Every structure is written in C-alpha cells, then in structure tokens.
Coordinates of N, CA, C and O in Angstrom, one line a residue:
X1 N 12.8 -17.5 60.5 CA 12.0 -18.2 59.6 C 11.1 -17.2 58.8 O 10.9 -17.2 57.6
X2 N 10.5 -16.2 59.6 CA 9.7 -15.2 59.1 C 10.5 -14.3 58.1 O 10.0 -14.0 57.0
X3 N 11.7 -14.0 58.4 CA 12.6 -13.2 57.5 C 12.8 -13.9 56.2 O 12.8 -13.3 55.1
X4 N 13.0 -15.2 56.3 CA 13.3 -16.0 55.1 C 12.1 -16.0 54.2 O 12.2 -15.9 52.9
X5 N 10.9 -16.1 54.7 CA 9.6 -16.1 53.9 C 9.4 -14.7 53.3 O 9.1 -14.6 52.1
X6 N 9.8 -13.6 54.0 CA 9.6 -12.3 53.4 C 10.6 -12.1 52.3 O 10.3 -11.6 51.2
X7 N 11.8 -12.6 52.5 CA 12.9 -12.5 51.4 C 12.5 -13.3 50.2 O 12.6 -12.9 49.1
X8 N 11.9 -14.5 50.4 CA 11.5 -15.4 49.3 C 10.3 -14.7 48.5 O 10.3 -14.7 47.3
X9 N 9.4 -14.1 49.3 CA 8.2 -13.5 48.6 C 8.7 -12.3 47.8 O 8.3 -12.0 46.7
X10 N 9.6 -11.5 48.4 CA 10.2 -10.3 47.7 C 10.9 -10.8 46.4 O 10.7 -10.1 45.4
X11 N 11.7 -11.8 46.5 CA 12.4 -12.3 45.4 C 11.4 -12.8 44.3 O 11.6 -12.5 43.1
X12 N 10.4 -13.5 44.7 CA 9.4 -13.9 43.7 C 8.7 -12.7 43.0 O 8.5 -12.8 41.8
X13 N 8.4 -11.7 43.7 CA 7.8 -10.5 43.1 C 8.8 -9.8 42.2 O 8.4 -9.4 41.1
X14 N 10.0 -9.7 42.5 CA 11.0 -9.1 41.6 C 11.2 -9.9 40.4 O 11.3 -9.4 39.3
X15 N 11.2 -11.3 40.5 CA 11.4 -12.1 39.3 C 10.2 -12.0 38.4 O 10.3 -11.9 37.2
X16 N 9.0 -12.0 39.0 CA 7.8 -11.8 38.2 C 7.7 -10.5 37.5 O 7.3 -10.4 36.3
X17 N 8.1 -9.4 38.2 CA 8.2 -8.1 37.6 C 9.2 -8.0 36.4 O 8.9 -7.5 35.3
X18 N 10.3 -8.6 36.6 CA 11.3 -8.6 35.6 C 10.9 -9.4 34.3 O 11.0 -9.0 33.2
X19 N 10.2 -10.5 34.6 CA 9.7 -11.4 33.5 C 8.6 -10.7 32.8 O 8.6 -10.7 31.5
X20 N 7.7 -10.0 33.5 CA 6.6 -9.2 32.8 C 7.2 -8.1 32.0 O 6.7 -7.9 30.9
X21 N 8.2 -7.4 32.5 CA 8.8 -6.3 31.7 C 9.5 -6.9 30.4 O 9.3 -6.3 29.3
X22 N 10.1 -8.0 30.5 CA 10.8 -8.6 29.3 C 9.7 -9.0 28.3 O 9.9 -8.8 27.1
X23 N 8.6 -9.6 28.8 CA 7.5 -10.0 27.9 C 7.0 -8.8 27.2 O 6.7 -8.9 26.0
X24 N 6.8 -7.7 27.9 CA 6.2 -6.5 27.3 C 7.2 -6.0 26.3 O 6.7 -5.5 25.2
X25 N 8.5 -6.0 26.5 CA 9.5 -5.6 25.5 C 9.4 -6.4 24.3 O 9.4 -6.0 23.2
X26 N 9.3 -7.8 24.5 CA 9.2 -8.7 23.4 C 7.9 -8.4 22.5 O 8.0 -8.4 21.3
X27 N 6.8 -8.2 23.2 CA 5.6 -7.9 22.4 C 5.7 -6.6 21.7 O 5.2 -6.4 20.6
X28 N 6.3 -5.6 22.3 CA 6.5 -4.3 21.6 C 7.4 -4.5 20.4 O 7.1 -3.9 19.3
X29 N 8.5 -5.3 20.5 CA 9.4 -5.5 19.4 C 8.6 -6.2 18.2 O 8.9 -5.9 17.1
X30 N 7.7 -7.1 18.6 CA 7.0 -7.8 17.5 C 6.0 -6.9 16.8 O 5.8 -7.0 15.6
X31 N 5.4 -5.9 17.5 CA 4.5 -5.0 16.9 C 5.2 -3.8 16.1 O 4.6 -3.2 15.3
X32 N 6.4 -3.5 16.5 CA 7.1 -2.4 15.9 C 6.8 -1.1 16.7 O 6.1 -1.2 17.7
X33 N 7.3 0.0 16.2 CA 7.1 1.2 16.9 C 5.7 1.7 16.9 O 4.9 1.3 16.0
X34 N 5.2 2.4 17.9 CA 3.9 2.9 17.9 C 3.6 3.8 16.7 O 4.5 4.4 16.2
X35 N 2.3 3.9 16.4 CA 1.9 4.7 15.3 C 2.3 6.2 15.6 O 2.1 6.6 16.6
X36 N 2.9 6.8 14.5 CA 3.3 8.2 14.7 C 4.6 8.4 15.4 O 5.1 9.5 15.5
X37 N 5.2 7.3 15.8 CA 6.5 7.4 16.5 C 7.5 6.4 15.9 O 7.2 5.6 15.1
X38 N 8.7 6.5 16.3 CA 9.8 5.6 15.9 C 10.2 5.9 14.4 O 9.9 6.9 13.9
X39 N 11.0 5.0 13.9 CA 11.5 5.1 12.6 C 10.4 5.0 11.5 O 9.4 4.3 11.7
X40 N 10.5 5.7 10.4 CA 9.5 5.6 9.4 C 9.5 4.2 8.8 O 10.6 3.6 8.6
X41 N 8.4 3.7 8.4 CA 8.3 2.4 7.8 C 8.3 2.6 6.3 O 7.7 3.5 5.8
X42 N 8.9 1.6 5.6 CA 8.9 1.6 4.1 C 8.4 0.3 3.6 O 8.4 -0.7 4.3
X43 N 7.9 0.3 2.4 CA 7.4 -0.9 1.7 C 8.1 -1.0 0.4 O 8.5 0.0 -0.2
X44 N 8.0 -2.2 -0.2 CA 8.5 -2.4 -1.5 C 7.6 -3.5 -2.1 O 6.9 -4.1 -1.4
X45 N 7.7 -3.6 -3.4 CA 6.8 -4.6 -4.1 C 7.7 -5.9 -4.5 O 8.9 -5.8 -4.4
X46 N 7.0 -6.9 -4.9 CA 7.7 -8.1 -5.3 C 8.5 -7.8 -6.6 O 9.6 -8.3 -6.7
X47 N 8.0 -6.9 -7.4 CA 8.8 -6.5 -8.6 C 10.1 -5.8 -8.2 O 11.1 -6.1 -8.9
X48 N 10.1 -5.0 -7.2 CA 11.4 -4.4 -6.8 C 12.3 -5.4 -6.3 O 13.6 -5.3 -6.5
X49 N 11.8 -6.5 -5.6 CA 12.7 -7.6 -5.2 C 13.4 -8.3 -6.4 O 14.5 -8.6 -6.4
X50 N 12.6 -8.4 -7.5 CA 13.1 -9.0 -8.7 C 14.2 -8.1 -9.3 O 15.2 -8.6 -9.7
X51 N 13.9 -6.8 -9.3 CA 14.9 -5.9 -9.9 C 16.1 -5.9 -9.1 O 17.2 -5.8 -9.6
X52 N 16.0 -6.0 -7.8 CA 17.2 -6.1 -6.9 C 18.1 -7.3 -7.3 O 19.3 -7.3 -7.3
X53 N 17.4 -8.4 -7.6 CA 18.1 -9.6 -8.0 C 18.8 -9.5 -9.3 O 19.7 -10.3 -9.6
X54 N 18.4 -8.5 -10.1 CA 19.1 -8.3 -11.4 C 20.5 -7.6 -11.3 O 21.3 -7.7 -12.2
X55 N 20.7 -7.1 -10.1 CA 22.0 -6.4 -9.9 C 23.1 -7.4 -9.8 O 23.3 -8.1 -8.9
X56 N 23.9 -7.5 -10.9 CA 25.0 -8.5 -11.0 C 26.3 -8.1 -10.5 O 27.1 -8.9 -10.1
X57 N 26.6 -6.7 -10.4 CA 27.9 -6.3 -10.0 C 28.0 -5.9 -8.5 O 29.0 -5.5 -8.0
X58 N 26.8 -6.1 -7.8 CA 26.8 -5.8 -6.4 C 27.0 -4.4 -6.0 O 27.4 -4.1 -4.9
X59 N 26.6 -3.4 -6.9 CA 26.7 -2.0 -6.5 C 25.4 -1.4 -6.0 O 25.3 -0.2 -5.8
X60 N 24.5 -2.3 -5.6 CA 23.2 -1.9 -5.1 C 22.3 -1.0 -6.0 O 21.5 -0.2 -5.6
X61 N 22.5 -1.2 -7.3 CA 21.7 -0.5 -8.3 C 21.6 -1.4 -9.5 O 22.5 -2.3 -9.7
X62 N 20.5 -1.3 -10.2 CA 20.2 -2.1 -11.4 C 20.3 -1.2 -12.6 O 19.4 -0.3 -12.7
X63 N 21.3 -1.4 -13.4 CA 21.4 -0.6 -14.6 C 20.5 -1.1 -15.7 O 19.9 -2.2 -15.6
X64 N 20.4 -0.4 -16.8 CA 19.5 -0.8 -17.9 C 20.0 -2.1 -18.5 O 19.2 -3.0 -18.8
X65 N 21.3 -2.3 -18.6 CA 21.9 -3.5 -19.1 C 21.6 -4.7 -18.2 O 21.2 -5.8 -18.7
X66 N 21.7 -4.5 -16.9 CA 21.4 -5.6 -15.9 C 19.9 -5.9 -16.0 O 19.5 -7.0 -15.9
X67 N 19.1 -4.8 -16.1 CA 17.6 -5.0 -16.3 C 17.3 -5.9 -17.5 O 16.5 -6.8 -17.4
X68 N 17.8 -5.5 -18.6 CA 17.5 -6.2 -19.8 C 17.9 -7.7 -19.8 O 17.2 -8.6 -20.2
X69 N 19.1 -8.0 -19.2 CA 19.6 -9.3 -19.0 C 18.7 -10.1 -18.0 O 18.3 -11.3 -18.2
X70 N 18.3 -9.4 -17.0 CA 17.4 -10.0 -16.0 C 16.0 -10.3 -16.5 O 15.5 -11.4 -16.2
X71 N 15.5 -9.4 -17.3 CA 14.2 -9.7 -17.9 C 14.3 -10.9 -18.9 O 13.4 -11.7 -18.9
X72 N 15.3 -11.0 -19.6 CA 15.5 -12.2 -20.5 C 15.6 -13.5 -19.6 O 14.9 -14.5 -20.0
X73 N 16.3 -13.4 -18.5 CA 16.3 -14.6 -17.6 C 14.9 -14.9 -17.0 O 14.5 -16.1 -17.0
X74 N 14.2 -13.9 -16.6 CA 12.9 -14.1 -16.0 C 11.9 -14.6 -17.1 O 11.0 -15.5 -16.8
X75 N 12.0 -14.1 -18.3 CA 11.1 -14.6 -19.4 C 11.4 -16.0 -19.7 O 10.4 -16.8 -19.8
X76 N 12.6 -16.4 -19.7 CA 13.0 -17.8 -20.0 C 12.5 -18.7 -18.8 O 11.9 -19.8 -19.1
X77 N 12.6 -18.2 -17.6 CA 12.2 -19.0 -16.4 C 10.7 -19.2 -16.4 O 10.2 -20.2 -16.1
X78 N 10.0 -18.1 -16.7 CA 8.5 -18.1 -16.6 C 7.9 -18.9 -17.8 O 6.9 -19.6 -17.6
X79 N 8.4 -18.7 -19.0 CA 7.7 -19.2 -20.2 C 8.2 -20.6 -20.6 O 7.5 -21.4 -21.2
X80 N 9.5 -20.9 -20.3 CA 10.1 -22.1 -20.9 C 10.0 -22.1 -22.4 O 10.3 -21.2 -23.0
X81 N 9.4 -23.2 -22.9 CA 9.2 -23.3 -24.4 C 7.8 -22.8 -24.8 O 7.5 -22.8 -26.0
X82 N 7.0 -22.3 -23.9 CA 5.6 -21.8 -24.2 C 5.7 -20.4 -24.8 O 6.5 -19.6 -24.4
X83 N 4.7 -20.2 -25.7 CA 4.6 -18.9 -26.3 C 3.8 -17.9 -25.4 O 4.0 -16.7 -25.6
X84 N 3.0 -18.4 -24.5 CA 2.2 -17.5 -23.6 C 2.1 -18.2 -22.2 O 2.3 -19.4 -22.1
X85 N 1.8 -17.3 -21.2 CA 1.6 -17.8 -19.9 C 0.1 -17.8 -19.6 O -0.6 -16.8 -19.8
X86 N -0.4 -18.9 -19.1 CA -1.8 -19.0 -18.6 C -1.8 -18.4 -17.2 O -0.8 -18.1 -16.6
X87 N -3.0 -18.1 -16.7 CA -3.1 -17.6 -15.4 C -2.4 -18.4 -14.3 O -1.7 -17.9 -13.4
X88 N -2.5 -19.8 -14.5 CA -1.9 -20.7 -13.5 C -0.4 -20.6 -13.7 O 0.4 -20.6 -12.7
X89 N 0.1 -20.5 -14.9 CA 1.5 -20.3 -15.2 C 2.1 -19.0 -14.6 O 3.2 -19.0 -14.0
X90 N 1.3 -18.0 -14.7 CA 1.7 -16.7 -14.1 C 1.8 -16.8 -12.6 O 2.7 -16.3 -12.0
X91 N 0.8 -17.4 -12.0 CA 0.7 -17.5 -10.5 C 1.9 -18.3 -10.0 O 2.5 -18.0 -9.0
X92 N 2.3 -19.4 -10.8 CA 3.5 -20.2 -10.4 C 4.7 -19.4 -10.5 O 5.6 -19.4 -9.6
X93 N 4.9 -18.6 -11.6 CA 6.1 -17.7 -11.7 C 6.1 -16.7 -10.5 O 7.1 -16.4 -9.9
X94 N 4.9 -16.0 -10.3 CA 4.8 -15.0 -9.2 C 5.1 -15.6 -7.9 O 5.8 -14.9 -7.1
X95 N 4.7 -16.8 -7.6 CA 5.0 -17.4 -6.3 C 6.5 -17.5 -6.1 O 7.1 -17.3 -5.0
X96 N 7.2 -17.9 -7.2 CA 8.7 -18.0 -7.1 C 9.4 -16.7 -7.1 O 10.3 -16.4 -6.3
X97 N 9.1 -15.9 -8.1 CA 9.9 -14.7 -8.4 C 9.5 -13.4 -7.5 O 10.3 -12.6 -7.1
X98 N 8.2 -13.3 -7.3 CA 7.7 -12.1 -6.6 C 7.5 -12.3 -5.1 O 7.1 -11.4 -4.4
X99 N 7.6 -13.5 -4.6 CA 7.4 -13.8 -3.2 C 6.0 -14.3 -2.9 O 5.6 -14.5 -1.8
X100 N 5.2 -14.4 -3.9 CA 3.8 -14.9 -3.8 C 2.9 -14.1 -4.7 O 3.1 -13.0 -5.0
X101 N 1.8 -14.8 -5.1 CA 0.9 -14.2 -6.1 C 0.1 -13.0 -5.5 O -0.4 -12.2 -6.2
X102 N 0.1 -12.9 -4.2 CA -0.8 -11.9 -3.5 C 0.0 -10.6 -3.3 O -0.5 -9.6 -2.7
X103 N 1.3 -10.6 -3.6 CA 2.2 -9.4 -3.3 C 2.2 -8.4 -4.4 O 2.7 -7.3 -4.2
X104 N 1.9 -8.7 -5.6 CA 1.9 -7.8 -6.7 C 3.3 -7.6 -7.3 O 4.3 -7.9 -6.6
X105 N 3.3 -7.1 -8.5 CA 2.2 -6.8 -9.3 C 1.4 -8.0 -9.7 O 1.9 -9.1 -9.7
X106 N 0.1 -7.7 -10.0 CA -0.8 -8.8 -10.3 C -0.9 -9.1 -11.8 O -0.4 -8.4 -12.6
X107 N -1.5 -10.2 -12.0 CA -1.6 -10.7 -13.4 C -2.1 -9.7 -14.4 O -1.6 -9.6 -15.5
X108 N -3.1 -8.9 -14.0 CA -3.7 -8.0 -15.0 C -2.7 -6.8 -15.3 O -2.9 -6.1 -16.3
X109 N -1.7 -6.6 -14.5 CA -0.6 -5.7 -14.9 C 0.2 -6.2 -16.1 O 0.9 -5.4 -16.8
X110 N 0.2 -7.5 -16.2 CA 1.0 -8.2 -17.3 C 0.1 -8.5 -18.5 O 0.6 -8.5 -19.6
X111 N -1.2 -8.8 -18.3 CA -2.1 -9.2 -19.4 C -2.8 -7.9 -19.9 O -3.9 -7.6 -19.6
X112 N -2.1 -7.2 -20.8 CA -2.5 -5.9 -21.3 C -3.9 -6.0 -22.0 O -4.7 -5.1 -21.8
X113 N -4.1 -7.0 -22.8 CA -5.4 -7.1 -23.5 C -6.4 -7.9 -22.8 O -7.5 -8.2 -23.4
X114 N -6.1 -8.4 -21.6 CA -7.0 -9.1 -20.7 C -7.7 -10.3 -21.5 O -8.9 -10.5 -21.4
X115 N -6.9 -11.1 -22.2 CA -7.4 -12.2 -22.9 C -7.1 -13.5 -22.1 O -7.4 -14.6 -22.6
X116 N -6.6 -13.4 -20.9 CA -6.3 -14.6 -20.1 C -5.0 -15.3 -20.5 O -4.6 -16.3 -19.8
X117 N -4.2 -14.7 -21.4 CA -2.9 -15.2 -21.7 C -1.9 -14.1 -21.7 O -2.2 -13.0 -22.2
X118 N -0.7 -14.3 -21.2 CA 0.3 -13.3 -21.1 C 1.4 -13.7 -22.1 O 2.0 -14.8 -22.0
X119 N 1.6 -12.8 -23.2 CA 2.6 -13.1 -24.2 C 3.9 -12.6 -23.7 O 4.0 -11.8 -22.7
X120 N 5.0 -13.0 -24.3 CA 6.3 -12.5 -24.0 C 6.4 -11.0 -24.1 O 7.1 -10.4 -23.3
X121 N 5.8 -10.5 -25.1 CA 5.8 -9.0 -25.3 C 5.1 -8.3 -24.2 O 5.6 -7.3 -23.7
X122 N 3.9 -8.8 -23.8 CA 3.2 -8.2 -22.6 C 4.1 -8.3 -21.3 O 4.1 -7.4 -20.5
X123 N 4.7 -9.5 -21.2 CA 5.6 -9.7 -20.0 C 6.7 -8.6 -20.0 O 6.9 -8.0 -18.9
X124 N 7.4 -8.5 -21.1 CA 8.5 -7.5 -21.2 C 7.9 -6.1 -21.0 O 8.6 -5.2 -20.4
X125 N 6.8 -5.8 -21.5 CA 6.2 -4.5 -21.4 C 5.9 -4.1 -20.0 O 6.1 -3.0 -19.5
X126 N 5.4 -5.1 -19.2 CA 5.1 -4.9 -17.8 C 6.4 -4.6 -17.0 O 6.4 -3.7 -16.1
X127 N 7.4 -5.3 -17.3 CA 8.7 -5.0 -16.7 C 9.2 -3.6 -17.0 O 9.7 -2.9 -16.2
X128 N 9.1 -3.3 -18.3 CA 9.5 -1.9 -18.7 C 8.8 -0.8 -18.0 O 9.4 0.2 -17.6
X129 N 7.5 -1.0 -17.9 CA 6.7 0.0 -17.2 C 7.1 0.1 -15.7 O 7.2 1.2 -15.2
X130 N 7.4 -1.0 -15.1 CA 7.9 -1.0 -13.7 C 9.3 -0.3 -13.6 O 9.5 0.4 -12.7
X131 N 10.1 -0.6 -14.6 CA 11.5 0.0 -14.6 C 11.3 1.6 -14.6 O 12.0 2.3 -13.9
X132 N 10.5 2.0 -15.5 CA 10.3 3.5 -15.6 C 9.7 4.1 -14.3 O 10.1 5.2 -13.9
X133 N 8.8 3.3 -13.7 CA 8.2 3.8 -12.4 C 9.3 3.9 -11.3 O 9.3 4.9 -10.6
X134 N 10.2 2.9 -11.2 CA 11.2 2.9 -10.2 C 12.3 3.9 -10.5 O 13.0 4.3 -9.6
X135 N 12.6 4.1 -11.7 CA 13.7 5.0 -12.1 C 13.3 6.4 -11.9 O 13.1 7.2 -12.9
X136 N 13.2 6.8 -10.7 CA 12.6 8.1 -10.3 C 13.4 9.3 -10.8 O 12.9 10.4 -11.1
X137 N 14.7 9.2 -10.9 CA 15.6 10.3 -11.4 C 15.8 10.2 -12.9 O 16.4 11.1 -13.4
X138 N 15.4 9.1 -13.5 CA 15.5 9.0 -15.0 C 16.9 8.9 -15.5 O 17.2 9.3 -16.6
X139 N 17.8 8.2 -14.7 CA 19.2 8.1 -15.1 C 19.5 6.7 -15.7 O 20.6 6.3 -16.0
X140 N 18.4 5.9 -15.9 CA 18.6 4.6 -16.5 C 19.1 3.5 -15.6 O 19.6 2.4 -16.0
X141 N 19.1 3.8 -14.3 CA 19.4 2.8 -13.3 C 18.5 3.0 -12.1 O 18.0 4.0 -11.8
X142 N 18.3 1.9 -11.4 CA 17.4 1.9 -10.2 C 18.2 1.6 -9.0 O 18.8 0.5 -8.9
X143 N 18.2 2.5 -8.0 CA 18.9 2.2 -6.8 C 18.0 1.6 -5.8 O 16.7 1.7 -6.0
X144 N 18.5 1.1 -4.7 CA 17.6 0.5 -3.7 C 16.7 1.6 -3.1 O 15.6 1.3 -2.8
X145 N 17.2 2.8 -2.9 CA 16.4 3.9 -2.4 C 15.2 4.2 -3.3 O 14.1 4.6 -2.8
X146 N 15.4 4.0 -4.6 CA 14.2 4.2 -5.5 C 13.2 3.1 -5.5 O 12.1 3.3 -6.0
X147 N 13.6 2.0 -4.9 CA 12.7 0.8 -4.9 C 11.8 0.8 -3.7 O 10.9 -0.1 -3.6
X148 N 12.0 1.7 -2.7 CA 11.1 1.7 -1.5 C 10.3 2.9 -1.5 O 10.6 3.9 -2.1
X149 N 9.1 2.8 -0.8 CA 8.2 3.9 -0.7 C 7.8 4.0 0.8 O 7.8 2.9 1.5
X150 N 7.4 5.1 1.3 CA 6.9 5.2 2.6 C 5.6 4.3 2.8 O 4.8 4.3 1.9
X151 N 5.5 3.6 3.9 CA 4.4 2.8 4.1 C 3.2 3.7 4.4 O 3.3 4.8 4.9
X152 N 2.0 3.2 4.0 CA 0.8 4.0 4.3 C 0.6 4.2 5.8 O 0.9 3.3 6.5
X153 N 0.3 5.4 6.2 CA 0.1 5.7 7.6 C -1.3 5.1 8.0 O -2.3 5.3 7.3
X154 N -1.3 4.5 9.2 CA -2.5 3.9 9.7 C -3.1 4.8 10.7 O -2.4 5.6 11.4
X155 N -4.4 4.7 10.8 CA -5.1 5.5 11.9 C -4.9 4.8 13.2 O -4.3 3.7 13.3
X156 N -5.4 5.5 14.3 CA -5.1 4.9 15.6 C -5.8 3.6 15.9 O -5.4 2.8 16.7
X157 N -6.8 3.3 15.1 CA -7.5 2.0 15.2 C -6.9 0.9 14.4 O -7.4 -0.2 14.3
X158 N -5.8 1.2 13.7 CA -5.1 0.2 12.9 C -5.7 0.1 11.5 O -5.2 -0.7 10.7
X159 N -6.7 0.9 11.2 CA -7.3 0.9 9.8 C -7.2 2.2 9.2 O -7.0 3.2 9.9
X160 N -7.4 2.3 7.9 CA -7.5 3.6 7.2 C -6.2 4.3 7.3 O -5.1 3.8 7.5
X161 N -6.3 5.6 7.2 CA -5.2 6.5 7.2 C -5.6 7.9 6.9 O -6.8 8.2 7.1
X162 N -4.7 8.8 6.6 CA -5.1 10.2 6.3 C -6.2 10.2 5.3 O -6.2 9.5 4.3
X163 N -7.2 11.1 5.5 CA -8.3 11.2 4.6 C -9.4 10.3 4.8 O -10.5 10.5 4.3
X164 N -9.3 9.3 5.6 CA -10.4 8.4 5.9 C -11.2 9.0 7.0 O -10.7 9.2 8.1
X165 N -12.5 9.2 6.7 CA -13.3 9.9 7.8 C -13.9 8.8 8.7 O -14.2 7.7 8.3
X166 N -14.0 9.1 9.9 CA -14.6 8.2 10.9 C -16.1 7.9 10.5 O -16.8 8.7 10.0
X167 N -16.5 6.7 10.8 CA -17.9 6.3 10.6 C -18.1 5.5 9.4 O -19.1 4.8 9.3
X168 N -17.2 5.5 8.4 CA -17.4 4.8 7.2 C -16.5 3.5 7.2 O -15.6 3.4 7.9
X169 N -16.9 2.6 6.4 CA -16.1 1.3 6.3 C -14.8 1.6 5.6 O -14.7 2.6 4.8
X170 N -13.8 0.8 5.8 CA -12.5 1.1 5.1 C -12.8 1.1 3.6 O -13.5 0.3 3.1
X171 N -12.2 2.0 2.9 CA -12.3 2.1 1.4 C -13.6 2.9 1.0 O -13.9 3.0 -0.2
X172 N -14.3 3.4 1.9 CA -15.5 4.2 1.5 C -16.7 3.4 1.3 O -16.8 2.2 1.7
X173 N -17.7 4.0 0.7 CA -18.9 3.3 0.4 C -20.0 3.8 1.4 O -19.9 4.8 2.0
X174 N -21.1 3.0 1.5 CA -22.2 3.4 2.3 C -21.7 3.7 3.8 O -20.9 2.9 4.3
X175 N -22.1 4.7 4.3 CA -21.7 5.0 5.7 C -20.4 5.9 5.7 O -20.0 6.3 6.8
X176 N -19.8 6.2 4.6 CA -18.6 7.0 4.6 C -19.0 8.4 4.9 O -19.9 9.0 4.3
X177 N -18.4 9.0 5.9 CA -18.7 10.3 6.3 C -18.6 10.5 7.7 O -18.1 9.6 8.4
X178 N -19.0 11.6 8.2 CA -18.8 11.9 9.7 C -19.7 11.0 10.5 O -20.8 10.5 10.0
X179 N -19.4 10.7 11.7 CA -20.3 9.9 12.6 C -21.6 10.5 12.7 O -21.8 11.7 12.7
X180 N -22.7 9.7 12.6 CA -24.0 10.2 12.7 C -24.6 10.6 11.4 O -25.8 11.1 11.3
X181 N -23.9 10.3 10.3 CA -24.5 10.6 9.0 C -24.2 12.0 8.5 O -23.3 12.7 9.0
X182 N -25.0 12.5 7.5 CA -24.7 13.8 6.9 C -25.0 14.9 7.9 O -25.7 14.7 8.9
X183 N -24.4 16.1 7.7 CA -24.7 17.2 8.6 C -26.2 17.4 8.7 O -27.0 17.3 7.7
X184 N -26.7 17.7 9.9 CA -28.1 17.9 10.1 C -28.8 16.6 10.7 O -29.9 16.6 11.1
X185 N -28.0 15.5 10.7 CA -28.6 14.3 11.3 C -29.0 13.3 10.2 O -29.1 13.6 9.0
X186 N -29.4 12.1 10.7 CA -29.8 11.0 9.8 C -31.0 11.4 9.0 O -31.9 12.1 9.5
X187 N -31.1 11.1 7.7 CA -32.2 11.4 6.9 C -32.3 12.8 6.3 O -33.2 13.1 5.6
X188 N -31.3 13.6 6.7 CA -31.3 15.0 6.1 C -30.2 15.0 5.1 O -29.1 14.7 5.3
X189 N -30.5 15.5 3.9 CA -29.5 15.6 2.8 C -29.0 17.0 2.7 O -29.7 18.0 2.9

C-alpha cells in the first residue's frame, strides 16, 4: 500500500512538471524570442499589404503596370462616384484596405493640403510616394523583401530602444536624460 502511494505521488509530480514545462513553452511561443536573441523581427505597413495585393501574376513583386492598375482599382473602391474623400470616408477605406485606420499610412499622408478632403489626385500622389519609398533599388518594381523593414529594437523593459536614455519618459520630454537629472545632481545646470 505504501509503495502504491509513493508511486502515485511520484506520477503526480511528473505530470505536474511536464504540464508546467508545456505551459512555459506555450507562453514563450506567444511572446516570441527574447530581446536580442532569436530570429530578427520585421514589420511592414498597411500600404505594403495593399501593394502586395496589386501583384496579379503571382511573382511576389509588384511592377509599375500592376501598381498603376491597382491604384486605379483602389481609387474606384475608395471614392465610388465621389470627387473627394471625407475623413470618415478615408477611415472606412483604410479599415478595409490597410487593415485598420491605426496602422498607417494615416489620413494626413493623403491630404496634402490639409483641407479635410482627399482628392483623387492627392490619393494617387500618396500611393506614388509610397511606391518610390518601397522601390529601394529603383527598378520600377517592388519585391516582398523591399516591403519589410527591421522592427525597432526594444529595451530590456519593453519600451524605448537604442538612443533612449534611462530616466526619461518614452519619446523624450521632461525628465529625459540620465537618472538623477543633469550631471552634478538635481538643480544644477
């Protein structure tokens, strides 16, 4: 009887340990690799996703011709019969085409004269500027590799990154600088 209880207790400990290790692996997979290790992270914008959708021949690149046809389709989808897009109209298009209005590019990248209305010419101009940005080698086509950028590196606390000094709020401002204030201590300039 005593041997059975010891075996059951041992089995329970082993099962608990295995379950805990599996849970830890699952949590690690959700967070991704630790900072400074693992595969490099990349990011892309909503505009790059739209450009990828312009690729009609499936060669993983968007040519100038595919781009122009795609911009014509997006213009028709966004504007319909309207001559201009209101902020609400732009947000509705961005939600569908860019994956959400908070992913960028933002409305002011399209509203060149900041009058609250986006014309078809402004819309096309914003697309053209983005095409030039992504066409890093200048060959008139955008590959998937040109549409991604390295993700910003994060500090050990999950905020900031290279160049952000400890002690200040994210993005700078009051308190930006070394811990304890300026050299010489608080109140010394």
